[in-house]
């Protein structure tokens, strides 16, 4: 490894690991708005991204809410109504960054709660916590607490604001008066840029006083894009006053009647009440964390791994047909599209920890199988060809200028391999018959028609964009070819399990797809590869996860060659995690830990250590990288192995200073696996 590269990484590591924080709480004591990267609270459907300004959130993002606007003439995630922005006045002064002192923000990963606290002069201490409620996919909750140091009057306002790109904004305010409750509903609706989708949001106050004693709520209309509801309250010195805001956001992509449903969901939350909402939210996250990664001996690595796992749990949801984009629900990055980042990088970690979450990701692909078949037909192939970038409908959503759209075909095999692995982990034959095999067989048919049959051992796959995306329109790419082979083999095996007769051509093709080599035995990335730098992992993926290469000497040789081809910057945080996994499995703890650190520490951004896509990058949160690093802990240091009969454990090593890792709640049987340093 070049000396300057090692020195740069070491310097970054020293800065970021001087103080290890709590395993479950990431605390920011110094908020710098000019160098602030928000952290996300999400429930797999609605994501809320933090902001440095008190009582503001940066973004509200809904899974599955796409429309065509700007950026490449393809569908993109739509910013939703900012339904948690608030205004708090104390004795007539609005609380903002200038008024707040001792400002602290904290993410509690165990309970998926984001808290901001501060002091206002000698008058009050203030804190607020918001949640994207896990049990209610479209609903959020914010708790506000004010402790008076002297007699004060507070004014609280919930501000509903529409992003500029939305059209035909309509604002509503209603009060529902019942003998036992008064419900004030602040509601907005608008059309997406093309008008194809309606976006709606509604919220209400939850007061701590008994009915009949709560503050009076007043509605104010400011302009077409913003309105608010507000109240005032006198608080005596020493008293603590709490109120909450519950709100819901939903679109016509999720419901046929989103305007009324947004209000119904908010009414439901109001009448559940704050305590029950939090009770069920916390119980849901407690269940998620039964599947956990526990590291003894490295407190900072423990916190960082919890953060990665927290984000993957936050970006996915059981019982849906949604799948996360590279940036999950942390913003509009990558247009919210679904790539191989899902199946190859995020999915394996979730599959072994929470198969039900992985099932939702596979359902996303299954429901778009017909679109994949139409895509194959349009390119002159048989079977199903999944798009490189996928969104709502499953058609190709890659911008036209990106050659990965028409040529990065390995995505089809990635989807099929994920389907096979779901069966392998769960042993669910019903799912295999109804969901998995239709994917496996259609994608196998694609590869059988995609190869060019140029004689034994020369069933070539030509003119592709490699997994290493700097290699465009090349022939016989190592990863593409090996993934196609795996796809064909798994389809054959699945047919046999189901008592079906597999197409004999599948294995004929698989056995004749070439994996190229240099003269010295190093695996060659593609037919014309000659040692160029690589954007991301390709050849090394043949050892893990594809298991195409199993010989330890060859794995080492390929690692030694390709680890020197990764530039020190500008490449996505995925490749180094594969190096970590392979070196841990080979028993080289020192190199495994070096690549573990290099996989993410140079990519962290303040103040919450959120992972960017590249070293020094500014586009967090990069869930793809988190997925790769989690795999390096689970399948590398932890030695987990997905086999046709389920999850087993193979020999691996830990970094020298790690005493033990414990993997809990693994697989459908929720087993525990442990690795100790002797």
XYZ file of C-alpha atoms in Angstrom:
678
model
C 0.000 0.000 0.000
C 1.484 3.440 -0.872
C 2.909 5.193 2.204
C 1.060 8.467 1.678
C -2.254 6.575 1.571
C -1.585 4.905 4.929
C -0.590 8.207 6.525
C -3.775 9.956 5.380
C -6.012 7.207 6.721
C -4.152 7.115 10.043
C -4.578 10.869 10.521
C -8.317 10.694 9.877
C -8.707 7.775 12.252
C -6.866 9.637 15.024
C -9.217 12.610 14.765
C -12.400 10.570 14.717
C -11.643 8.064 17.458
C -10.278 10.228 20.260
C -13.430 9.734 22.330
C -15.727 6.771 22.053
C -19.311 7.631 22.842
C -22.152 5.561 24.218
C -22.921 2.352 22.324
C -26.506 3.482 21.679
C -26.403 7.291 21.718
C -24.588 9.640 19.366
C -24.301 13.078 20.960
C -23.324 16.342 19.285
C -22.284 19.065 21.731
C -20.864 21.500 19.193
C -23.304 22.301 16.401
C -21.742 24.103 13.442
C -24.455 24.880 10.864
C -21.869 25.372 8.122
C -20.438 21.887 8.665
C -23.518 19.903 9.603
C -24.795 16.691 8.043
C -28.174 15.654 9.370
C -29.036 12.245 10.718
C -32.232 10.430 9.842
C -35.083 9.141 11.968
C -37.167 6.777 9.862
C -39.543 3.824 10.093
C -39.036 2.268 6.669
C -41.695 4.523 5.148
C -41.183 8.099 6.296
C -37.755 9.620 6.914
C -37.070 12.825 8.876
C -33.639 14.409 8.456
C -32.324 16.627 11.240
C -31.288 20.269 10.926
C -28.988 22.415 13.097
C -31.640 25.067 13.660
C -33.929 24.427 16.674
C -37.437 23.229 15.816
C -36.586 22.660 12.167
C -36.126 19.497 10.118
C -34.246 19.475 6.821
C -36.244 16.929 4.850
C -39.251 14.662 5.047
C -38.977 11.778 2.578
C -41.566 9.097 1.818
C -40.659 5.712 0.372
C -42.310 5.078 -2.980
C -43.222 8.724 -3.672
C -41.767 9.461 -7.127
C -42.484 11.873 -9.926
C -40.774 13.001 -13.109
C -38.983 16.318 -12.642
C -35.538 17.699 -13.411
C -32.482 15.482 -13.054
C -32.216 13.315 -16.126
C -35.844 13.096 -17.257
C -36.432 10.159 -14.919
C -38.596 9.775 -11.829
C -37.224 11.076 -8.564
C -38.049 11.072 -4.886
C -40.358 13.968 -3.994
C -39.839 16.131 -0.924
C -42.959 15.868 1.173
C -44.617 18.432 3.420
C -42.388 19.489 6.285
C -44.908 18.550 8.939
C -42.618 18.802 12.007
C -41.313 22.333 11.592
C -42.344 24.368 14.620
C -42.029 27.748 16.230
C -41.617 28.222 19.969
C -41.756 31.690 21.512
C -40.778 32.458 25.097
C -42.018 35.834 26.342
C -42.404 36.926 22.744
C -38.968 35.854 21.488
C -38.758 33.090 18.904
C -36.358 30.303 19.823
C -33.681 29.954 17.162
C -29.962 29.301 16.996
C -29.208 32.855 18.106
C -31.415 32.543 21.199
C -30.310 29.061 22.209
C -27.270 28.324 24.353
C -25.844 24.967 25.422
C -27.407 23.414 22.312
C -27.052 19.624 22.290
C -28.469 17.131 19.797
C -28.596 13.396 20.356
C -29.721 10.345 18.432
C -30.886 7.460 20.614
C -30.518 4.502 18.251
C -32.086 2.010 20.604
C -35.387 3.895 20.591
C -35.000 5.667 17.232
C -35.456 9.074 18.844
C -33.783 12.389 18.011
C -33.551 14.974 20.801
C -32.441 18.594 20.804
C -32.032 20.494 24.072
C -30.920 24.034 24.881
C -31.148 26.859 27.403
C -32.757 30.246 26.823
C -31.086 32.922 28.937
C -32.250 32.723 32.556
C -35.826 31.890 31.591
C -36.125 28.242 30.554
C -34.580 25.021 29.433
C -36.147 23.437 26.369
C -35.977 20.022 24.769
C -37.835 18.300 21.980
C -37.719 14.751 20.697
C -39.189 13.408 17.496
C -39.951 9.887 16.335
C -40.932 8.290 13.066
C -43.306 5.839 14.696
C -42.349 2.273 13.873
C -45.817 0.821 14.377
C -47.546 3.472 12.216
C -45.809 3.723 8.840
C -47.068 7.181 7.867
C -47.071 8.859 11.282
C -44.564 10.914 13.271
C -44.534 12.337 16.778
C -42.714 15.260 18.376
C -42.541 15.833 22.131
C -41.711 19.321 23.429
C -40.777 20.009 27.051
C -40.235 23.448 28.581
C -38.980 23.893 32.153
C -39.416 27.468 33.396
C -36.720 29.114 35.510
C -39.055 32.065 36.163
C -42.644 32.851 35.285
C -42.914 32.835 31.474
C -45.431 32.711 28.651
C -44.751 30.331 25.810
C -46.261 30.319 22.356
C -46.172 27.087 20.398
C -46.918 26.835 16.691
C -46.974 23.916 14.311
C -46.008 25.203 10.866
C -47.038 23.262 7.751
C -44.946 24.230 4.746
C -45.016 22.910 1.188
C -41.775 22.512 -0.792
C -41.556 24.912 -3.726
C -41.780 22.211 -6.396
C -45.292 21.142 -5.358
C -48.259 22.521 -7.311
C -51.822 23.547 -6.509
C -51.281 23.654 -2.752
C -54.483 23.546 -0.716
C -54.515 24.289 3.017
C -57.243 23.194 5.426
C -58.000 23.632 9.103
C -60.737 21.770 10.937
C -61.782 21.184 14.522
C -63.585 18.022 15.544
C -65.422 18.609 18.824
C -66.548 15.597 20.820
C -67.604 15.393 24.476
C -64.320 13.722 25.395
C -61.893 15.426 22.997
C -61.278 18.383 20.696
C -59.097 17.620 17.673
C -57.491 20.496 15.755
C -56.346 19.375 12.303
C -53.782 21.337 10.308
C -53.834 19.800 6.832
C -52.239 20.471 3.456
C -52.492 18.833 0.047
C -50.690 19.437 -3.224
C -49.894 17.903 -6.589
C -46.477 16.618 -7.605
C -44.665 18.487 -10.408
C -46.377 16.603 -13.261
C -49.661 16.446 -11.389
C -49.745 12.646 -11.410
C -49.511 12.285 -7.630
C -51.269 13.947 -4.703
C -49.248 14.524 -1.536
C -51.049 15.171 1.745
C -50.078 15.823 5.346
C -51.976 16.554 8.527
C -51.029 17.113 12.145
C -52.519 17.962 15.513
C -51.499 18.967 19.028
C -51.525 16.467 21.896
C -51.755 18.429 25.137
C -50.924 17.090 28.583
C -53.903 18.799 30.270
C -57.181 17.007 30.844
C -59.917 17.613 28.302
C -61.519 20.991 28.793
C -58.363 22.509 30.261
C -56.109 22.393 27.223
C -54.982 25.639 25.536
C -57.066 27.246 22.826
C -55.735 26.614 19.331
C -55.773 29.335 16.678
C -55.238 28.857 12.934
C -53.311 31.354 10.790
C -52.911 31.356 7.006
C -49.670 33.004 5.897
C -49.433 32.271 2.169
C -50.318 29.519 -0.267
C -47.352 27.390 0.756
C -47.519 27.794 4.536
C -50.036 27.919 7.347
C -49.916 27.167 11.050
C -51.867 26.506 14.221
C -50.737 27.970 17.514
C -51.478 28.270 21.224
C -50.092 30.098 24.253
C -49.512 28.951 27.812
C -48.312 30.572 31.030
C -45.787 28.530 33.042
C -44.723 29.322 36.584
C -41.116 29.183 37.784
C -40.013 25.610 38.444
C -42.822 24.056 36.399
C -42.291 21.723 33.448
C -44.817 21.801 30.632
C -45.050 19.219 27.885
C -47.019 19.144 24.652
C -46.722 17.033 21.524
C -47.423 17.151 17.822
C -48.571 14.055 15.941
C -48.713 14.141 12.181
C -49.166 11.915 9.150
C -47.962 12.168 5.564
C -49.190 9.989 2.709
C -49.571 10.171 -1.070
C -51.766 8.763 -3.805
C -48.974 6.271 -4.494
C -49.781 4.738 -1.107
C -53.548 5.235 -0.826
C -56.483 5.976 -3.127
C -57.760 8.749 -0.832
C -54.635 10.390 0.613
C -56.210 13.659 1.780
C -58.830 12.037 3.985
C -56.485 9.252 5.010
C -53.854 11.719 6.247
C -56.459 13.217 8.578
C -57.772 9.807 9.644
C -54.254 8.671 10.531
C -53.642 11.833 12.532
C -56.937 11.423 14.381
C -55.969 7.828 15.125
C -52.669 8.993 16.611
C -54.405 11.712 18.648
C -56.830 9.246 20.208
C -54.158 6.629 20.828
C -52.426 9.281 22.903
C -48.773 10.055 23.429
C -48.043 7.323 25.945
C -49.499 4.507 23.857
C -47.818 5.799 20.710
C -44.438 5.726 22.420
C -45.128 2.398 24.110
C -45.729 0.616 20.803
C -42.906 2.450 19.023
C -40.377 1.451 21.660
C -41.644 -2.127 21.726
C -41.214 -2.381 17.944
C -37.619 -1.159 18.130
C -36.906 -3.445 21.070
C -37.959 -6.332 18.850
C -35.739 -5.122 16.006
C -32.733 -4.919 18.312
C -33.120 -8.532 19.360
C -31.089 -9.067 16.196
C -27.918 -7.227 17.072
C -24.138 -7.092 16.672
C -22.286 -6.773 19.982
C -18.574 -5.903 19.976
C -16.459 -6.143 23.111
C -13.161 -4.287 23.204
C -13.804 -1.457 20.741
C -16.401 1.016 21.981
C -16.189 3.273 18.939
C -16.575 0.403 16.494
C -19.578 -0.756 18.524
C -21.243 2.636 18.244
C -20.462 2.885 14.538
C -21.775 -0.602 13.785
C -24.945 0.154 15.742
C -25.348 3.301 13.662
C -25.020 1.327 10.435
C -27.508 -1.271 11.578
C -29.867 1.417 12.897
C -29.907 3.051 9.490
C -30.584 -0.171 7.600
C -33.407 -1.010 10.000
C -34.735 2.540 9.594
C -34.719 2.394 5.798
C -36.647 -0.902 5.490
C -39.973 -2.194 6.667
C -41.659 -5.568 7.047
C -44.761 -6.301 5.001
C -44.123 -3.894 2.141
C -42.955 -4.014 -1.457
C -40.414 -1.209 -1.033
C -36.653 -1.447 -1.310
C -34.064 1.118 -0.212
C -31.988 3.312 -2.476
C -28.264 3.906 -1.805
C -29.195 6.819 0.477
C -32.236 5.148 1.996
C -34.670 7.720 3.396
C -31.938 10.231 4.259
C -32.781 12.567 1.398
C -33.149 12.701 -2.360
C -29.763 11.160 -3.205
C -29.643 8.952 -6.306
C -33.240 10.026 -6.958
C -34.427 7.356 -4.505
C -33.759 4.695 -7.142
C -32.993 1.060 -6.371
C -29.705 -0.406 -7.684
C -27.532 -3.459 -7.000
C -26.708 -1.550 -3.810
C -29.802 -3.211 -2.383
C -29.299 -6.847 -3.325
C -25.527 -7.129 -3.074
C -24.675 -4.705 -0.279
C -27.584 -3.965 2.075
C -29.681 -7.098 1.635
C -27.297 -9.839 2.914
C -26.877 -8.220 6.337
C -30.629 -7.726 6.717
C -31.330 -11.233 5.442
C -29.347 -12.939 8.201
C -30.522 -10.514 10.898
C -34.147 -9.861 9.919
C -35.440 -12.115 7.116
C -38.831 -10.362 7.216
C -37.192 -7.099 6.132
C -35.340 -8.895 3.345
C -38.646 -10.399 2.226
C -40.041 -6.910 1.591
C -37.028 -6.120 -0.569
C -37.604 -9.259 -2.630
C -41.302 -8.470 -2.938
C -40.302 -5.166 -4.512
C -38.496 -7.062 -7.278
C -41.171 -9.727 -7.703
C -43.894 -7.140 -8.253
C -41.761 -5.645 -11.034
C -40.919 -8.935 -12.728
C -43.286 -8.270 -15.637
C -41.552 -4.939 -16.258
C -38.219 -6.788 -16.289
C -39.597 -9.188 -18.886
C -40.651 -6.280 -21.086
C -37.175 -4.806 -20.662
C -35.576 -8.047 -21.885
C -37.949 -8.193 -24.843
C -37.065 -4.651 -25.912
C -33.347 -5.554 -25.986
C -33.950 -8.722 -27.988
C -33.486 -11.161 -25.114
C -35.651 -13.793 -23.459
C -36.717 -14.005 -19.810
C -36.402 -11.041 -17.462
C -33.805 -8.261 -17.481
C -33.992 -6.035 -14.418
C -33.204 -2.323 -14.887
C -30.007 -0.853 -13.510
C -32.027 1.898 -11.792
C -35.540 1.064 -10.676
C -38.218 3.198 -9.057
C -41.995 2.883 -8.821
C -42.881 0.890 -11.941
C -39.763 -1.219 -12.514
C -38.886 0.255 -15.914
C -35.365 1.504 -16.594
C -34.883 4.802 -14.731
C -31.191 5.429 -15.388
C -30.610 8.848 -16.993
C -29.911 8.433 -20.697
C -26.374 9.794 -20.456
C -25.339 6.987 -18.058
C -24.295 3.892 -20.012
C -25.000 1.705 -16.976
C -28.708 1.813 -17.916
C -28.591 -0.228 -21.109
C -25.382 -2.161 -20.332
C -24.878 -2.959 -16.611
C -26.570 -6.329 -16.849
C -25.178 -7.980 -13.724
C -28.088 -6.428 -11.782
C -30.290 -9.208 -13.178
C -28.079 -11.865 -11.626
C -27.817 -9.866 -8.389
C -31.602 -9.965 -7.997
C -31.688 -13.698 -8.711
C -28.894 -14.456 -6.230
C -30.778 -12.496 -3.570
C -33.890 -14.560 -4.289
C -31.950 -17.808 -3.919
C -30.347 -16.616 -0.687
C -33.756 -15.769 0.774
C -34.795 -19.359 0.250
C -31.450 -20.658 1.526
C -31.812 -18.759 4.801
C -35.532 -19.341 5.380
C -36.035 -22.728 3.676
C -39.481 -21.427 2.704
C -40.546 -23.645 -0.200
C -43.893 -21.922 -0.575
C -42.121 -18.618 -1.113
C -39.668 -20.294 -3.481
C -42.500 -21.697 -5.567
C -44.598 -18.530 -5.646
C -41.955 -15.810 -5.674
C -38.389 -17.062 -5.871
C -38.586 -19.524 -8.726
C -40.438 -17.168 -11.104
C -37.531 -14.724 -10.602
C -34.824 -17.392 -10.845
C -36.195 -19.096 -13.933
C -36.917 -15.875 -15.855
C -33.457 -14.467 -15.117
C -31.820 -17.780 -16.069
C -33.663 -17.616 -19.383
C -32.227 -14.133 -19.845
C -28.641 -15.306 -19.436
C -29.182 -18.309 -21.700
C -30.244 -15.876 -24.423
C -27.672 -13.220 -23.496
C -24.515 -15.310 -23.984
C -22.839 -15.595 -27.385
C -22.076 -19.260 -28.018
C -18.597 -19.315 -29.493
C -17.621 -22.890 -28.619
C -16.851 -24.888 -25.457
C -15.728 -22.637 -22.632
C -16.519 -19.575 -24.748
C -20.120 -18.727 -24.060
C -19.125 -15.076 -23.959
C -21.014 -12.192 -22.371
C -19.922 -9.215 -24.412
C -20.501 -5.475 -24.306
C -21.345 -4.816 -20.664
C -20.606 -2.206 -18.032
C -18.662 -4.079 -15.367
C -19.357 -4.053 -11.665
C -16.286 -1.807 -11.751
C -18.179 0.964 -13.505
C -15.074 2.610 -14.915
C -14.944 -0.352 -17.295
C -17.631 0.431 -19.871
C -18.625 -1.712 -22.848
C -16.158 -4.495 -22.160
C -16.328 -8.227 -22.797
C -16.392 -11.110 -20.314
C -16.362 -9.043 -17.137
C -15.380 -11.262 -14.211
C -18.223 -10.322 -11.891
C -20.921 -10.284 -14.569
C -19.880 -13.708 -15.854
C -19.573 -15.287 -12.407
C -22.892 -13.817 -11.255
C -24.596 -15.137 -14.410
C -23.173 -18.593 -13.684
C -24.498 -18.469 -10.130
C -27.917 -17.368 -11.394
C -28.107 -20.336 -13.777
C -26.910 -22.788 -11.124
C -29.370 -21.544 -8.506
C -32.275 -21.684 -10.951
C -31.396 -25.289 -11.698
C -31.168 -26.176 -8.012
C -34.443 -24.410 -7.218
C -36.254 -26.379 -9.916
C -35.027 -29.653 -8.418
C -36.103 -28.624 -4.907
C -39.605 -27.918 -6.232
C -39.781 -31.228 -8.098
C -39.576 -29.534 -11.485
C -37.398 -30.434 -14.445
C -34.874 -27.616 -14.963
C -34.032 -26.436 -18.426
C -30.902 -28.431 -19.319
C -29.608 -25.452 -21.265
C -29.124 -23.482 -18.048
C -26.279 -25.680 -16.812
C -24.841 -26.040 -20.306
C -24.506 -22.285 -20.424
C -23.220 -22.014 -16.848
C -20.490 -24.561 -17.503
C -19.241 -22.699 -20.562
C -19.144 -19.084 -19.325
C -15.453 -18.109 -19.087
C -13.666 -16.530 -16.112
C -10.539 -14.967 -17.572
C -7.049 -15.121 -16.049
C -3.728 -13.347 -16.492
C -0.721 -15.530 -17.266
C 0.293 -15.529 -13.570
C -3.119 -16.827 -12.466
C -4.611 -13.543 -11.236
C -8.257 -13.281 -12.228
C -8.649 -10.791 -15.066
C -11.381 -8.194 -14.630
C -12.373 -8.260 -18.290
C -10.978 -9.161 -21.691
C -9.048 -5.922 -22.243
C -8.186 -5.124 -18.619
C -4.558 -4.147 -18.147
C -4.112 -2.998 -14.568
C -6.140 0.215 -14.563
C -7.566 1.719 -11.377
C -10.961 0.362 -10.365
C -13.968 2.292 -9.117
C -15.291 -0.517 -6.932
C -15.010 -4.212 -6.182
C -15.328 -6.627 -9.069
C -12.917 -9.573 -9.236
C -12.715 -9.930 -5.451
C -16.484 -10.426 -5.312
C -15.945 -13.792 -6.982
C -14.567 -15.090 -3.671
C -17.259 -13.409 -1.579
C -20.182 -13.421 -1.987
C -20.234 -15.492 -5.201
C -17.995 -18.397 -4.048
C -16.853 -18.820 -7.646
C -13.265 -18.758 -6.377
C -12.676 -20.841 -3.245
C -8.946 -21.577 -3.361
C -7.211 -19.548 -0.637
C -4.052 -18.990 -2.675
C -6.044 -17.551 -5.583
C -8.109 -15.374 -3.250
C -4.896 -13.963 -1.742
C -3.365 -13.392 -5.153
C -6.434 -11.540 -6.388
C -6.527 -9.428 -3.210
C -2.857 -8.497 -3.458
C -3.337 -7.396 -7.060
C -6.607 -5.473 -6.870
C -6.232 -3.797 -3.471
C -3.497 -1.640 -5.035
C -5.848 -0.621 -7.875
C -8.345 1.236 -5.638
C -7.673 5.007 -5.649
C -7.348 6.793 -2.313
C -10.405 8.959 -2.978
C -13.431 9.343 -5.203
C -14.590 5.743 -5.010
C -17.661 4.422 -3.140
C -17.370 2.921 0.341
C -17.982 -0.700 -0.627
C -14.792 -2.274 -1.969
C -12.762 -2.083 1.230
C -15.492 -3.938 3.105
C -15.064 -6.885 0.728
C -11.323 -6.849 1.384
C -12.119 -6.908 5.117
C -14.426 -9.895 4.754
C -11.943 -11.901 2.707
C -8.927 -11.182 4.904
C -10.909 -12.078 8.048
C -11.883 -15.395 6.457
C -8.271 -15.980 5.409
C -7.115 -15.449 9.004
C -5.266 -12.164 8.465
C -6.577 -10.037 11.344
C -4.212 -7.114 10.739
C -5.158 -6.557 7.116
C -8.827 -7.209 7.838
C -8.871 -4.489 10.484
C -6.915 -2.075 8.307
C -9.513 -2.354 5.536
C -12.361 -2.251 8.068
C -11.159 1.157 9.223
C -10.486 2.377 5.698
C -13.957 1.301 4.583
C -15.706 4.067 6.496
C -13.648 6.225 8.871
C -12.437 8.602 6.130
C -16.061 8.888 4.938
C -17.570 10.124 8.212
C -19.154 13.561 8.447
C -19.959 15.689 11.527
C -21.561 15.901 13.908
C -23.151 12.396 13.940
C -20.517 10.327 12.086
C -22.806 9.808 9.119
C -21.245 7.885 6.243
C -20.766 9.606 2.894
C -20.359 7.679 -0.331
C -16.683 8.593 -0.754
C -13.724 9.690 1.363
C -14.333 13.342 2.091
C -17.729 13.115 0.391
C -20.736 15.225 1.331
C -23.717 13.068 0.316
C -24.692 10.968 3.334
C -26.243 8.712 4.407
C -24.606 6.003 2.250
C -26.554 2.912 3.224
C -24.729 0.873 0.575
C -21.442 1.357 2.391
C -23.072 0.570 5.726
C -24.392 -2.681 4.281
C -20.966 -3.705 3.035
C -19.321 -2.951 6.374
C -22.009 -4.854 8.274
C -21.337 -7.832 6.014
C -17.644 -7.569 6.874
C -18.560 -7.889 10.557
C -21.222 -10.586 10.152
C -19.682 -12.729 7.409
C -16.076 -11.641 7.842
C -15.191 -11.330 11.519
C -18.332 -13.246 12.528
C -17.833 -16.050 10.010
C -21.498 -16.392 9.077
C -22.059 -18.336 5.880
C -25.245 -18.687 3.845
C -25.483 -22.254 2.564
C -28.264 -24.057 0.670
C -29.352 -25.516 4.018
C -29.333 -22.310 6.047
C -26.846 -20.232 8.025
C -23.668 -21.799 9.386
C -20.446 -20.416 10.823
C -16.966 -20.825 9.366
C -13.567 -20.047 10.873
C -12.567 -16.382 10.960
C -10.471 -13.985 13.031
C -11.098 -10.800 14.974
C -8.992 -7.649 15.218
C -6.468 -8.170 17.972
C -8.048 -5.725 20.428
C -11.599 -7.006 19.929
C -12.312 -9.416 22.755
C -15.476 -10.907 21.329
C -18.347 -10.343 18.949
C -21.779 -11.768 19.642
C -24.356 -11.963 16.885
C -27.883 -12.329 18.260
C -31.223 -13.112 16.645
C -29.665 -14.596 13.520
C -31.914 -16.167 10.888
C -35.470 -17.408 11.257
C -34.517 -19.412 14.366
C -32.970 -16.321 16.009
C -29.733 -18.084 16.885
C -26.721 -16.601 18.641
C -23.208 -16.877 17.203
C -20.020 -15.860 19.012
C -16.397 -15.341 18.032
C -13.757 -14.834 20.741
C -10.157 -13.725 20.625
C -8.185 -16.442 22.371
